[in-house]
Amino acid sequence: MKEGIPGRGAVNTGIVRTLRSGTKASCACFGASTAPIGRRHVVRNTVLLALAAFGLAAALAGTPAPTEAAGVLIAAFGALVGALLVIFTDELGTLFDDGAPRTSGRVRGSAP
């Protein structure tokens, strides 16, 4: 999906609105998943937005890419680990979730 920074921002906004409305939905952004969307999806998308903005800023500034083999291998390994963390966000979240319902401490419809 080639949505870029504005598209990812719109998706993140949609997820936040869905969470606030209380609608139960699943996120299948990186494959078939039945895990309901939650804060971890907002965090994941915010990190992806920050990385995209950083990459865009570096490209516009003309920052040279690493040309030494060691630098390329380190960058490739970091990208692989990052990609795996993004792809398996739901599984990792389920692994560390204790199943207890999360509340904001605020009653819906009350003033902050």
PDB file of C-alpha atoms in Angstrom:
ATOM      1  CA  MET A   1       0.000   0.000   0.000  1.00  0.00           C
ATOM      2  CA  LYS A   2       1.527   3.303  -1.092  1.00  0.00           C
ATOM      3  CA  GLU A   3      -0.264   5.731   1.164  1.00  0.00           C
ATOM      4  CA  GLY A   4       2.674   7.750   2.454  1.00  0.00           C
ATOM      5  CA  ILE A   5       2.769  10.060   5.452  1.00  0.00           C
ATOM      6  CA  PRO A   6      -0.628  11.770   4.909  1.00  0.00           C
ATOM      7  CA  GLY A   7      -2.363   8.434   4.359  1.00  0.00           C
ATOM      8  CA  ARG A   8      -0.839   6.845   7.464  1.00  0.00           C
ATOM      9  CA  GLY A   9      -1.873   9.921   9.454  1.00  0.00           C
ATOM     10  CA  ALA A  10      -5.437   9.541   8.196  1.00  0.00           C
ATOM     11  CA  VAL A  11      -5.454   5.849   9.101  1.00  0.00           C
ATOM     12  CA  ASN A  12      -4.160   6.674  12.579  1.00  0.00           C
ATOM     13  CA  THR A  13      -6.840   9.328  13.016  1.00  0.00           C
ATOM     14  CA  GLY A  14      -9.475   6.792  11.966  1.00  0.00           C
ATOM     15  CA  ILE A  15      -8.213   4.282  14.512  1.00  0.00           C
ATOM     16  CA  VAL A  16      -8.304   6.887  17.302  1.00  0.00           C
ATOM     17  CA  ARG A  17     -11.865   7.874  16.362  1.00  0.00           C
ATOM     18  CA  THR A  18     -12.924   4.216  16.295  1.00  0.00           C
ATOM     19  CA  LEU A  19     -11.392   3.614  19.717  1.00  0.00           C
ATOM     20  CA  ARG A  20     -13.110   6.688  21.176  1.00  0.00           C
ATOM     21  CA  SER A  21     -16.474   5.651  19.760  1.00  0.00           C
ATOM     22  CA  GLY A  22     -16.225   2.253  21.423  1.00  0.00           C
ATOM     23  CA  THR A  23     -16.677   0.368  18.149  1.00  0.00           C
ATOM     24  CA  LYS A  24     -15.081  -3.064  18.133  1.00  0.00           C
ATOM     25  CA  ALA A  25     -13.060  -3.690  14.975  1.00  0.00           C
ATOM     26  CA  SER A  26     -10.032  -5.744  14.027  1.00  0.00           C
ATOM     27  CA  CYS A  27      -6.936  -4.535  12.227  1.00  0.00           C
ATOM     28  CA  ALA A  28      -5.736  -6.616   9.302  1.00  0.00           C
ATOM     29  CA  CYS A  29      -3.133  -4.125   8.080  1.00  0.00           C
ATOM     30  CA  PHE A  30      -0.316  -6.683   8.081  1.00  0.00           C
ATOM     31  CA  GLY A  31      -2.258  -9.873   7.457  1.00  0.00           C
ATOM     32  CA  ALA A  32      -5.337 -11.628   8.743  1.00  0.00           C
ATOM     33  CA  SER A  33      -5.848 -10.807  12.400  1.00  0.00           C
ATOM     34  CA  THR A  34      -8.797 -11.071  14.723  1.00  0.00           C
ATOM     35  CA  ALA A  35      -7.162  -8.971  17.443  1.00  0.00           C
ATOM     36  CA  PRO A  36      -9.228  -5.859  18.161  1.00  0.00           C
ATOM     37  CA  ILE A  37      -7.627  -2.519  17.391  1.00  0.00           C
ATOM     38  CA  GLY A  38      -6.238  -0.750  20.396  1.00  0.00           C
ATOM     39  CA  ARG A  39      -3.677   1.699  21.679  1.00  0.00           C
ATOM     40  CA  ARG A  40      -0.821  -0.471  20.449  1.00  0.00           C
ATOM     41  CA  HIS A  41      -1.989   0.171  16.877  1.00  0.00           C
ATOM     42  CA  VAL A  42      -1.941   3.911  17.477  1.00  0.00           C
ATOM     43  CA  VAL A  43       1.566   3.636  18.945  1.00  0.00           C
ATOM     44  CA  ARG A  44       2.731   1.470  16.024  1.00  0.00           C
ATOM     45  CA  ASN A  45       1.344   3.908  13.468  1.00  0.00           C
ATOM     46  CA  THR A  46       2.811   6.905  15.294  1.00  0.00           C
ATOM     47  CA  VAL A  47       6.248   5.257  15.279  1.00  0.00           C
ATOM     48  CA  LEU A  48       5.861   4.502  11.562  1.00  0.00           C
ATOM     49  CA  LEU A  49       4.880   8.133  10.938  1.00  0.00           C
ATOM     50  CA  ALA A  50       7.909   9.381  12.853  1.00  0.00           C
ATOM     51  CA  LEU A  51      10.239   7.057  10.936  1.00  0.00           C
ATOM     52  CA  ALA A  52       8.747   8.136   7.612  1.00  0.00           C
ATOM     53  CA  ALA A  53       9.093  11.807   8.523  1.00  0.00           C
ATOM     54  CA  PHE A  54      12.693  11.241   9.646  1.00  0.00           C
ATOM     55  CA  GLY A  55      13.494   9.416   6.403  1.00  0.00           C
ATOM     56  CA  LEU A  56      11.893  12.160   4.335  1.00  0.00           C
ATOM     57  CA  ALA A  57      13.804  14.848   6.214  1.00  0.00           C
ATOM     58  CA  ALA A  58      17.075  12.940   5.762  1.00  0.00           C
ATOM     59  CA  ALA A  59      16.414  12.483   2.042  1.00  0.00           C
ATOM     60  CA  LEU A  60      15.563  16.157   1.565  1.00  0.00           C
ATOM     61  CA  ALA A  61      18.682  17.195   3.501  1.00  0.00           C
ATOM     62  CA  GLY A  62      20.825  15.089   1.201  1.00  0.00           C
ATOM     63  CA  THR A  63      22.152  12.877   3.985  1.00  0.00           C
ATOM     64  CA  PRO A  64      24.467  10.326   2.339  1.00  0.00           C
ATOM     65  CA  ALA A  65      23.606   6.663   2.642  1.00  0.00           C
ATOM     66  CA  PRO A  66      26.155   4.350   4.288  1.00  0.00           C
ATOM     67  CA  THR A  67      28.560   2.965   1.726  1.00  0.00           C
ATOM     68  CA  GLU A  68      30.697   0.704   3.892  1.00  0.00           C
ATOM     69  CA  ALA A  69      29.632  -2.938   4.078  1.00  0.00           C
ATOM     70  CA  ALA A  70      29.398  -2.896   7.890  1.00  0.00           C
ATOM     71  CA  GLY A  71      27.100   0.146   7.853  1.00  0.00           C
ATOM     72  CA  VAL A  72      24.865  -1.421   5.230  1.00  0.00           C
ATOM     73  CA  LEU A  73      24.638  -4.694   7.201  1.00  0.00           C
ATOM     74  CA  ILE A  74      23.799  -2.876  10.442  1.00  0.00           C
ATOM     75  CA  ALA A  75      21.114  -0.813   8.688  1.00  0.00           C
ATOM     76  CA  ALA A  76      19.651  -3.923   7.006  1.00  0.00           C
ATOM     77  CA  PHE A  77      19.553  -5.826  10.305  1.00  0.00           C
ATOM     78  CA  GLY A  78      17.889  -2.894  12.060  1.00  0.00           C
ATOM     79  CA  ALA A  79      15.320  -2.652   9.267  1.00  0.00           C
ATOM     80  CA  LEU A  80      14.605  -6.390   9.498  1.00  0.00           C
ATOM     81  CA  VAL A  81      14.082  -6.272  13.270  1.00  0.00           C
ATOM     82  CA  GLY A  82      11.878  -3.178  12.938  1.00  0.00           C
ATOM     83  CA  ALA A  83       9.804  -4.761  10.181  1.00  0.00           C
ATOM     84  CA  LEU A  84       9.264  -7.922  12.221  1.00  0.00           C
ATOM     85  CA  LEU A  85       8.167  -5.887  15.250  1.00  0.00           C
ATOM     86  CA  VAL A  86       5.669  -3.978  13.093  1.00  0.00           C
ATOM     87  CA  ILE A  87       4.338  -7.102  11.379  1.00  0.00           C
ATOM     88  CA  PHE A  88       3.877  -8.981  14.654  1.00  0.00           C
ATOM     89  CA  THR A  89       2.440  -6.089  16.702  1.00  0.00           C
ATOM     90  CA  ASP A  90      -0.807  -7.953  17.397  1.00  0.00           C
ATOM     91  CA  GLU A  91       0.893 -11.184  18.427  1.00  0.00           C
ATOM     92  CA  LEU A  92       3.327  -9.370  20.722  1.00  0.00           C
ATOM     93  CA  GLY A  93       0.497  -7.339  22.226  1.00  0.00           C
ATOM     94  CA  THR A  94      -1.525 -10.480  22.885  1.00  0.00           C
ATOM     95  CA  LEU A  95       1.516 -12.137  24.439  1.00  0.00           C
ATOM     96  CA  PHE A  96       1.899  -9.348  27.009  1.00  0.00           C
ATOM     97  CA  ASP A  97      -1.831  -8.651  27.521  1.00  0.00           C
ATOM     98  CA  ASP A  98      -3.230  -9.947  30.786  1.00  0.00           C
ATOM     99  CA  GLY A  99      -6.812  -9.874  29.507  1.00  0.00           C
ATOM    100  CA  ALA A 100      -7.993  -7.283  32.022  1.00  0.00           C
ATOM    101  CA  PRO A 101     -10.314  -4.645  30.576  1.00  0.00           C
ATOM    102  CA  ARG A 102      -8.714  -1.234  30.159  1.00  0.00           C
ATOM    103  CA  THR A 103     -10.600   1.889  31.197  1.00  0.00           C
ATOM    104  CA  SER A 104      -9.607   5.504  30.968  1.00  0.00           C
ATOM    105  CA  GLY A 105     -11.044   6.271  34.400  1.00  0.00           C
ATOM    106  CA  ARG A 106     -13.513   8.675  32.808  1.00  0.00           C
ATOM    107  CA  VAL A 107     -17.226   8.064  32.442  1.00  0.00           C
ATOM    108  CA  ARG A 108     -18.329   8.438  28.837  1.00  0.00           C
ATOM    109  CA  GLY A 109     -20.178  11.679  28.321  1.00  0.00           C
ATOM    110  CA  SER A 110     -18.800  13.372  31.448  1.00  0.00           C
ATOM    111  CA  ALA A 111     -16.747  16.527  31.397  1.00  0.00           C
ATOM    112  CA  PRO A 112     -12.967  16.076  31.657  1.00  0.00           C
TER     113      PRO A 112
END
